[in-house]
PDB file of C-alpha atoms in Angstrom:
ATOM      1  CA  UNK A   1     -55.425  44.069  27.892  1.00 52.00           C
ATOM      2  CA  UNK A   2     -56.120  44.070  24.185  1.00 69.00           C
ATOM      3  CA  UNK A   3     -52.451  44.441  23.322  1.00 78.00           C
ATOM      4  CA  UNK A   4     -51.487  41.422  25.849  1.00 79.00           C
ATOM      5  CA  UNK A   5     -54.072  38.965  23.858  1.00 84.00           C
ATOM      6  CA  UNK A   6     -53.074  40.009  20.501  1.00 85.00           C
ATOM      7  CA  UNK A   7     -49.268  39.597  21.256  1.00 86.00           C
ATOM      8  CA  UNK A   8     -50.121  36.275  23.274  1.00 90.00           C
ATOM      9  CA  UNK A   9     -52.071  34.879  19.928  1.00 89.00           C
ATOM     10  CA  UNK A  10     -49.082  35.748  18.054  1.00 89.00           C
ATOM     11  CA  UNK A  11     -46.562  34.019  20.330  1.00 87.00           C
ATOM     12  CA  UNK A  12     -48.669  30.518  20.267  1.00 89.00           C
ATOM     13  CA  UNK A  13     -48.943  30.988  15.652  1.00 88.00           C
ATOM     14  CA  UNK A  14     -45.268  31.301  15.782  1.00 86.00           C
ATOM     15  CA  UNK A  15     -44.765  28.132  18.413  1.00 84.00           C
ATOM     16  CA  UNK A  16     -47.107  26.075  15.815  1.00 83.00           C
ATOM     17  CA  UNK A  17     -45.057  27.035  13.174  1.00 82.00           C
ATOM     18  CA  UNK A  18     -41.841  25.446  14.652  1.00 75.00           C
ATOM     19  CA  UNK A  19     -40.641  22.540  16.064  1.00 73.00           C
ATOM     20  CA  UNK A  20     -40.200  21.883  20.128  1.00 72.00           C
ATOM     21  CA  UNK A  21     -36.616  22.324  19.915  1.00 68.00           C
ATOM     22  CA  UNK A  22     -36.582  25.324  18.521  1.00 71.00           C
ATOM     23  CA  UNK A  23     -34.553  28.118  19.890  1.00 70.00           C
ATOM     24  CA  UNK A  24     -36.684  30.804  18.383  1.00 76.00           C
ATOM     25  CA  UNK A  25     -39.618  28.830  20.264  1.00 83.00           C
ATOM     26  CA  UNK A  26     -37.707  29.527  23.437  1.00 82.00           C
ATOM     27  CA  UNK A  27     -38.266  32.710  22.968  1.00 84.00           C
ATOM     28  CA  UNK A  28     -41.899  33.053  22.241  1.00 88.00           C
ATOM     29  CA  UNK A  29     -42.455  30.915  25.388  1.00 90.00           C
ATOM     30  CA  UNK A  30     -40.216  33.572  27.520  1.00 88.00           C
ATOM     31  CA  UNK A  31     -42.740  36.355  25.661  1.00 89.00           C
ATOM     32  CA  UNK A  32     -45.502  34.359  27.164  1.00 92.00           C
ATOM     33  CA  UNK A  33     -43.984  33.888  30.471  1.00 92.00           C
ATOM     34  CA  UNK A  34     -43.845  37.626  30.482  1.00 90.00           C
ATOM     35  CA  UNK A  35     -47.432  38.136  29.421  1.00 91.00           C
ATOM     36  CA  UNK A  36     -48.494  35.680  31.825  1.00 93.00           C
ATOM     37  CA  UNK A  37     -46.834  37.490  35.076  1.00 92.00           C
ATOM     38  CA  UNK A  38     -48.107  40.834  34.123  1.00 90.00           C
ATOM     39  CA  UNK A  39     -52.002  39.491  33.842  1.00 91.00           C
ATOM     40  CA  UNK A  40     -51.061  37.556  37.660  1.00 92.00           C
ATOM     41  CA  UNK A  41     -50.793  34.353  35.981  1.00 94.00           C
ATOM     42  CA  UNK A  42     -47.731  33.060  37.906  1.00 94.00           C
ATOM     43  CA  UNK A  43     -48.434  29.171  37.599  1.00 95.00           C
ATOM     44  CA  UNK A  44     -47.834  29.498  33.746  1.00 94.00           C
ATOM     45  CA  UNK A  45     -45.440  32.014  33.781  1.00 94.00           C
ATOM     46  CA  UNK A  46     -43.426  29.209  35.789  1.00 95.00           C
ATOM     47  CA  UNK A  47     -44.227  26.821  33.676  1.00 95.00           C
ATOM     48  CA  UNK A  48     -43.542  29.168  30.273  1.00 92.00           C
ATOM     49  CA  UNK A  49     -40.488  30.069  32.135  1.00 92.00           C
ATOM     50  CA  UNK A  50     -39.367  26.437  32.778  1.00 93.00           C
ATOM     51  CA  UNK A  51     -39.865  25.556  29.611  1.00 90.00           C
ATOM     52  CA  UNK A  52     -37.536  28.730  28.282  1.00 88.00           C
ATOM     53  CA  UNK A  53     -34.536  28.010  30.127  1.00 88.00           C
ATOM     54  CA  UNK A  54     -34.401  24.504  29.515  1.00 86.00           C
ATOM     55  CA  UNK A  55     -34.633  25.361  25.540  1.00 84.00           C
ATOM     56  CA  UNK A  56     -31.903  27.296  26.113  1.00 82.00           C
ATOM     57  CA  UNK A  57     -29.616  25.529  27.823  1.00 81.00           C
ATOM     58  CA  UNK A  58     -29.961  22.815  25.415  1.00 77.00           C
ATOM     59  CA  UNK A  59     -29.022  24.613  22.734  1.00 70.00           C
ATOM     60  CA  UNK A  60     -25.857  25.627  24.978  1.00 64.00           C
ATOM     61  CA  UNK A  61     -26.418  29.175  24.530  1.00 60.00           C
ATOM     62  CA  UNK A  62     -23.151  31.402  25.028  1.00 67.00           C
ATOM     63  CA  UNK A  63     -25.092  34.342  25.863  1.00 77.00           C
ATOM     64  CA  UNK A  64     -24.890  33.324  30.161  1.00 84.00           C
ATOM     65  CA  UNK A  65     -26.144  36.948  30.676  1.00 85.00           C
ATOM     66  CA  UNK A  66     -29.549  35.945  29.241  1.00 84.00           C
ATOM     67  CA  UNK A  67     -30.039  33.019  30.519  1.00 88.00           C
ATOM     68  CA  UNK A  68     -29.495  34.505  34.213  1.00 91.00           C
ATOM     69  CA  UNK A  69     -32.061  37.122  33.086  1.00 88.00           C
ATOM     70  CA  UNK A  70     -34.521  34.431  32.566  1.00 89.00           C
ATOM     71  CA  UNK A  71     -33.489  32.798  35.719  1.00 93.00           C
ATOM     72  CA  UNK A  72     -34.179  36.294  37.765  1.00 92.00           C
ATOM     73  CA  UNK A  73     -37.332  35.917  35.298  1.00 91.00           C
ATOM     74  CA  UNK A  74     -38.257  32.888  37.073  1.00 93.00           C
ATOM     75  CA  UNK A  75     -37.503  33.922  40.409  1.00 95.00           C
ATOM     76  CA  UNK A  76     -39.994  36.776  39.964  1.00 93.00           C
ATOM     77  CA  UNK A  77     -42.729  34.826  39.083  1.00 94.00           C
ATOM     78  CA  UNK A  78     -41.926  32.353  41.932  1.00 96.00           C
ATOM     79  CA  UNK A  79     -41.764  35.691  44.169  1.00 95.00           C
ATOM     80  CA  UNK A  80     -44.978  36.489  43.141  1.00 94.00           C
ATOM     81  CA  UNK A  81     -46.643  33.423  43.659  1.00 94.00           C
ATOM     82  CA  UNK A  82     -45.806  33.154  47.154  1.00 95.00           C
ATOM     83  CA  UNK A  83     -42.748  29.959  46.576  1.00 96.00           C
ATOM     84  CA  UNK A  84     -40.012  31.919  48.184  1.00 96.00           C
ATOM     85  CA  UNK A  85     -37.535  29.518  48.519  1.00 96.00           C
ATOM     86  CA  UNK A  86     -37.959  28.508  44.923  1.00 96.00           C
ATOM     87  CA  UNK A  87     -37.736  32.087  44.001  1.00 97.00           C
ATOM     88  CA  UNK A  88     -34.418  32.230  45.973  1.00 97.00           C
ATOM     89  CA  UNK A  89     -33.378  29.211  44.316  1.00 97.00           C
ATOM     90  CA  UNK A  90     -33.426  31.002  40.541  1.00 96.00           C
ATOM     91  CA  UNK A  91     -32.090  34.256  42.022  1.00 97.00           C
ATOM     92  CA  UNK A  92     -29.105  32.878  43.147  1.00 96.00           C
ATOM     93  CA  UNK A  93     -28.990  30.718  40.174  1.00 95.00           C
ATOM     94  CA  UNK A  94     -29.187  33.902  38.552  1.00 95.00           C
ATOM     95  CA  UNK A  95     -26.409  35.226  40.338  1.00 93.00           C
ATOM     96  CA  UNK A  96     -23.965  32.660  40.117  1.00 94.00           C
ATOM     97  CA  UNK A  97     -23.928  32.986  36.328  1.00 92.00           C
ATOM     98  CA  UNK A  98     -23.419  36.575  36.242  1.00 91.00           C
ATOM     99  CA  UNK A  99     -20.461  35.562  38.863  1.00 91.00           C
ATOM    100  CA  UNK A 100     -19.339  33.123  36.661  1.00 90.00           C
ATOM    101  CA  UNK A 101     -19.688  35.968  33.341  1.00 88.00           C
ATOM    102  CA  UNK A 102     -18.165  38.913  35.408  1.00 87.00           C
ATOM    103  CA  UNK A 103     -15.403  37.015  37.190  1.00 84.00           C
ATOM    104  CA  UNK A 104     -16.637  39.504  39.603  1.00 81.00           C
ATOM    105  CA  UNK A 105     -18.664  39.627  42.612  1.00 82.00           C
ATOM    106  CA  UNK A 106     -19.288  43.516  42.719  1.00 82.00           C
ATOM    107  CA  UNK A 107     -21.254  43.803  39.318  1.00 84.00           C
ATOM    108  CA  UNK A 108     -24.046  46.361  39.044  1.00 84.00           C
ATOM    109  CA  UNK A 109     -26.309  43.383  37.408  1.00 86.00           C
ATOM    110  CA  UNK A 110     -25.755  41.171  40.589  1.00 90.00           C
ATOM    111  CA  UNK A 111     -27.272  44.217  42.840  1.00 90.00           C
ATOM    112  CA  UNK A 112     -31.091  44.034  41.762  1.00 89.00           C
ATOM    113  CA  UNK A 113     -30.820  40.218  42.300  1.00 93.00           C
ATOM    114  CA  UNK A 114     -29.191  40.730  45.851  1.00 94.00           C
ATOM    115  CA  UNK A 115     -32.199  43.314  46.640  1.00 92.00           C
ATOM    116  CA  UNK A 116     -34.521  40.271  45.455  1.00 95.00           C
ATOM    117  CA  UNK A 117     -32.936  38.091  47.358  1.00 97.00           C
ATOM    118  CA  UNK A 118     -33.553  39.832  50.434  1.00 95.00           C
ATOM    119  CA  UNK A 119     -36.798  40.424  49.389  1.00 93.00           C
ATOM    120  CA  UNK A 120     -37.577  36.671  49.444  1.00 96.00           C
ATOM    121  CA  UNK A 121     -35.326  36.550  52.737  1.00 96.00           C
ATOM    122  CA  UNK A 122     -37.833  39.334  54.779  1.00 94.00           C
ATOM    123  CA  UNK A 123     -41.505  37.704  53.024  1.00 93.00           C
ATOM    124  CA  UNK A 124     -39.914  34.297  54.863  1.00 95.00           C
ATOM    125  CA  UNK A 125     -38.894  36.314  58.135  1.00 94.00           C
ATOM    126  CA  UNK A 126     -35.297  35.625  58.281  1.00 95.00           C
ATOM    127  CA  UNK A 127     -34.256  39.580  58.563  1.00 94.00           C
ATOM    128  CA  UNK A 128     -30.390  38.841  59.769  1.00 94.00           C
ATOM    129  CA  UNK A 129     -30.395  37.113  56.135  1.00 96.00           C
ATOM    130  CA  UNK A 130     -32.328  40.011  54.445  1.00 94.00           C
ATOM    131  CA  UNK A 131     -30.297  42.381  55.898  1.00 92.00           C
ATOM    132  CA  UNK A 132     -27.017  41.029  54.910  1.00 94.00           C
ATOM    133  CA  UNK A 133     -28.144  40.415  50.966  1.00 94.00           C
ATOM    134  CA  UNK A 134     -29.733  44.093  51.073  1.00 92.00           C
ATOM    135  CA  UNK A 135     -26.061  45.659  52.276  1.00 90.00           C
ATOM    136  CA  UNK A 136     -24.489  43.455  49.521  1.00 91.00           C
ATOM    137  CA  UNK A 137     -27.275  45.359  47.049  1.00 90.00           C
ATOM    138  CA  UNK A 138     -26.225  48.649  48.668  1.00 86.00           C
ATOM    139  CA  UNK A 139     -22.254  48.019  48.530  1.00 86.00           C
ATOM    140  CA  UNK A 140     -22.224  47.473  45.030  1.00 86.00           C
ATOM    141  CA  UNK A 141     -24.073  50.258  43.931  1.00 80.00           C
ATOM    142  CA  UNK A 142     -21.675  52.791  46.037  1.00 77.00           C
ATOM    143  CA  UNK A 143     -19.181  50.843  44.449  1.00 75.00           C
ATOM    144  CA  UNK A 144     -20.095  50.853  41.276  1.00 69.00           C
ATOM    145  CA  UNK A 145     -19.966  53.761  37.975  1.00 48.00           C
ATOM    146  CA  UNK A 146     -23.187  53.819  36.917  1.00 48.00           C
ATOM    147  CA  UNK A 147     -22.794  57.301  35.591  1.00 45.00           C
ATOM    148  CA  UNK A 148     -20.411  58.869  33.435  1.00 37.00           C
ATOM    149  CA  UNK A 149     -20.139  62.014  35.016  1.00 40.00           C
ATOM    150  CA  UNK A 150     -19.094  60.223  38.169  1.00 47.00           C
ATOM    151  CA  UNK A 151     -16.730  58.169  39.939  1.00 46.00           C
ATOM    152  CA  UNK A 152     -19.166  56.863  42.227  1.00 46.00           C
ATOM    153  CA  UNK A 153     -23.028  56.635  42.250  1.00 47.00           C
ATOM    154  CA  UNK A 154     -24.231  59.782  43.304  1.00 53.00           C
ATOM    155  CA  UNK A 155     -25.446  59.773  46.813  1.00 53.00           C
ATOM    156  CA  UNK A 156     -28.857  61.724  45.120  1.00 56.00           C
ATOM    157  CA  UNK A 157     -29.270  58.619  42.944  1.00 65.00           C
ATOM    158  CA  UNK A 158     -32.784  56.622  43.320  1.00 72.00           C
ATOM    159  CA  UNK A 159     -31.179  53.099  43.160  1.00 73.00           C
ATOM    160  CA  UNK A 160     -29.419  54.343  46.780  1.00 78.00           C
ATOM    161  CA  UNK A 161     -33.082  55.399  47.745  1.00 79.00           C
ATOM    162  CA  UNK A 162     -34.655  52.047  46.827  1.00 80.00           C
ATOM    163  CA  UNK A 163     -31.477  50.110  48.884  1.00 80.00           C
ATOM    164  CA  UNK A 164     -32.492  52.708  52.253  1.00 82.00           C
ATOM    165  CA  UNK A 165     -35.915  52.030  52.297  1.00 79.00           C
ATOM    166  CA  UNK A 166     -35.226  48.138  51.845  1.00 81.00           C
ATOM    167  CA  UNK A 167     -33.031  48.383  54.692  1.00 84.00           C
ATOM    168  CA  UNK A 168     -34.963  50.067  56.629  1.00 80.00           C
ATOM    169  CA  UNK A 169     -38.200  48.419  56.466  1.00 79.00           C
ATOM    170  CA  UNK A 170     -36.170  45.181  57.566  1.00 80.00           C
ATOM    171  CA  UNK A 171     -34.596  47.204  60.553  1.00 81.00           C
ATOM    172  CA  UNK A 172     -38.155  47.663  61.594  1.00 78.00           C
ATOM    173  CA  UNK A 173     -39.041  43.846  60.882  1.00 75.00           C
ATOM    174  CA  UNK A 174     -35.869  43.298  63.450  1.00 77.00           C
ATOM    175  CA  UNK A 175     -37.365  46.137  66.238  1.00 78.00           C
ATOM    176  CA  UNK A 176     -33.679  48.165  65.929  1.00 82.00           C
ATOM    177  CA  UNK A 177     -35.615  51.245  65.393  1.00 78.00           C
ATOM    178  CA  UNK A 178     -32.396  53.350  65.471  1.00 80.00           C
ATOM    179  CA  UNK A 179     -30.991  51.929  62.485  1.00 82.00           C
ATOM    180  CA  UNK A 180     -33.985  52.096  60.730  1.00 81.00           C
ATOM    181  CA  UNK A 181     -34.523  55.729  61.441  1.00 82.00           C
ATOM    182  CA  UNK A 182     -31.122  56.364  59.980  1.00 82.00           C
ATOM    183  CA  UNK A 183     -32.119  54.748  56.835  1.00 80.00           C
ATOM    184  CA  UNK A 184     -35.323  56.267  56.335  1.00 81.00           C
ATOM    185  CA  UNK A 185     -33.531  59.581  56.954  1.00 84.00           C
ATOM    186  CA  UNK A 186     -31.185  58.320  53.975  1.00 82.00           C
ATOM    187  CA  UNK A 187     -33.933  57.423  51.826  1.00 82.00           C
ATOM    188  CA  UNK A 188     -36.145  60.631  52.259  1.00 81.00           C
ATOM    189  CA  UNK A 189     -32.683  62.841  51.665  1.00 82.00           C
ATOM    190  CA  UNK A 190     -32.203  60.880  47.917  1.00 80.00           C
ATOM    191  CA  UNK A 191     -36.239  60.675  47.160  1.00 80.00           C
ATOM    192  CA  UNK A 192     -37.008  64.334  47.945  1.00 79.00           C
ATOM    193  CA  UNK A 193     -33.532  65.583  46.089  1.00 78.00           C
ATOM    194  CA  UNK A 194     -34.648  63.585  42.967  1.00 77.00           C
ATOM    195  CA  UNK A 195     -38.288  63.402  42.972  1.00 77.00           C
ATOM    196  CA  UNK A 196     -39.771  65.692  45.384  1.00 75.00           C
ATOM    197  CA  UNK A 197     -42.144  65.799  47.898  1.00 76.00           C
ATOM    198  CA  UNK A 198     -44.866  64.110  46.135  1.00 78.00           C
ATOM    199  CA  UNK A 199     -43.786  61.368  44.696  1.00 75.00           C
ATOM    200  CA  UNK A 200     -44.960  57.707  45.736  1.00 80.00           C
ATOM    201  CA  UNK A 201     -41.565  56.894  47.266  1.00 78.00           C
ATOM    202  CA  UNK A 202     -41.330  59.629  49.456  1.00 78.00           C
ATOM    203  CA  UNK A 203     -44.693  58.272  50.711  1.00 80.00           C
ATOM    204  CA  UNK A 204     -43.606  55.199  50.478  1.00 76.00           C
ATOM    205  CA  UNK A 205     -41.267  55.785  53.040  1.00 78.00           C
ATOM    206  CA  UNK A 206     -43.329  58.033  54.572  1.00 79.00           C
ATOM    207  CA  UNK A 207     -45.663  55.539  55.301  1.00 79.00           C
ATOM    208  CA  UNK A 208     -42.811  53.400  56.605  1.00 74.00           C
ATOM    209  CA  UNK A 209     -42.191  55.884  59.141  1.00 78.00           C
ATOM    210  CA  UNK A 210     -45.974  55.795  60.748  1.00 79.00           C
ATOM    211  CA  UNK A 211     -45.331  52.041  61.094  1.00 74.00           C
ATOM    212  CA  UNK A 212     -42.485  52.774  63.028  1.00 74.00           C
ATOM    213  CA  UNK A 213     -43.575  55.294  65.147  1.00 76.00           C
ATOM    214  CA  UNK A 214     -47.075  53.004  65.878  1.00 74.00           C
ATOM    215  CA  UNK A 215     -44.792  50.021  66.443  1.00 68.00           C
ATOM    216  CA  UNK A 216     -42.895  52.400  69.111  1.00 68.00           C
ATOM    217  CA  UNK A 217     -45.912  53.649  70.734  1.00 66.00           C
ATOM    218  CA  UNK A 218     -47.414  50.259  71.072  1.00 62.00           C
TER     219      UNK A 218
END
């Protein structure tokens, strides 16, 4: 906690230092944004994160791939503050400038987004939409080289783990238990190749499993 107050009291001597159209100042209020999320401040990390973005789209940054960074920023601490459809809002935001960057729609940076997206999608209860923007997530990493030594992401990878065990937790949401067995089957296979059999996502999905099983027996 120490650390977070002694960088936050140097962010604020830097922003006194400059004036309020400073690009540099956009920065420092991003670095509190960030600060304020990880101490569960999300009401000024919105506000910080506001406040960012519009600094730096005034200065017409060229660097789009930033910018949508912040925007996923935003989105996060909208997430986490319960505002889902705002935090959809700056995801897809998000998204639409990496679109617009990549001239592609199959980009390994749009797939954590898409995952988010979904996210928002199952907290709301709309599962038919979760489920579509978590296959997107999945597509593009298969689709994807995220490794040199491969063509494809290996099927051991966690990224494929974390994509199973978002699909099926909303297969359970959506009572097709079937499906959802055949991705936590997926999802154990990567996390116990990788990790092992104690790691927190194998219980994670684990854990998922009970739920299904007590939802079944109900």
């Amino acid at each position: 906690m120490g650390e977070y107050d002694k960088a936050e009291r140097t962010y604020r001597q830097l922003m006194n230092q400059m004036s309020q159209n400073s690009y540099v100042r956009g920065e420092c209020l991003d670095g509190l944004g960030t600060i304020a999320m990880r101490n569960g401040r999300y009401a000024e990390a919105i506000d910080h994160g506001i406040h960012a973005v519009q600094l730096y789209e005034n200065h017409q940054l060229q660097d789009l791939l930033l910018i949508a960074k912040k925007y996923n920023n935003l989105g996060m601490a909208y997430g986490a503050s319960g505002v889902f459809s705002r935090a959809r809002h700056h995801f897809e935001r998000s998204n639409k400038l990496k679109y617009y960057l990549f001239h592609n729609d199959q980009h390994m940076d749009m797939a954590d987004t898409y995952d988010n997206i979904g996210n928002c999608y199952e907290f709301e209860g709309d599962f038919d939409q979760a489920e579509k923007h978590f296959h997107l997530a999945l597509t593009i990493r298969i689709t994807n080289t995220i490794n040199l030594a491969h063509d494809v992401l290996p099927f051991d990878h966690p990224l494929l783990g974390v994509c199973y065990n978002n699909l099926d937790e909303d297969y359970v949401y959506m009572f097709d238990y079937a499906e959802a067995k055949n991705y936590f089957d997926k999802a154990l296979e990567v996390y116990q190749f990788t990790y092992g059999s104690d790691h927190p996502e194998m219980k994670r999905t684990q854990d998922n499993i009970t739920k299904m099983i007590t939802a079944l027996s109900d």
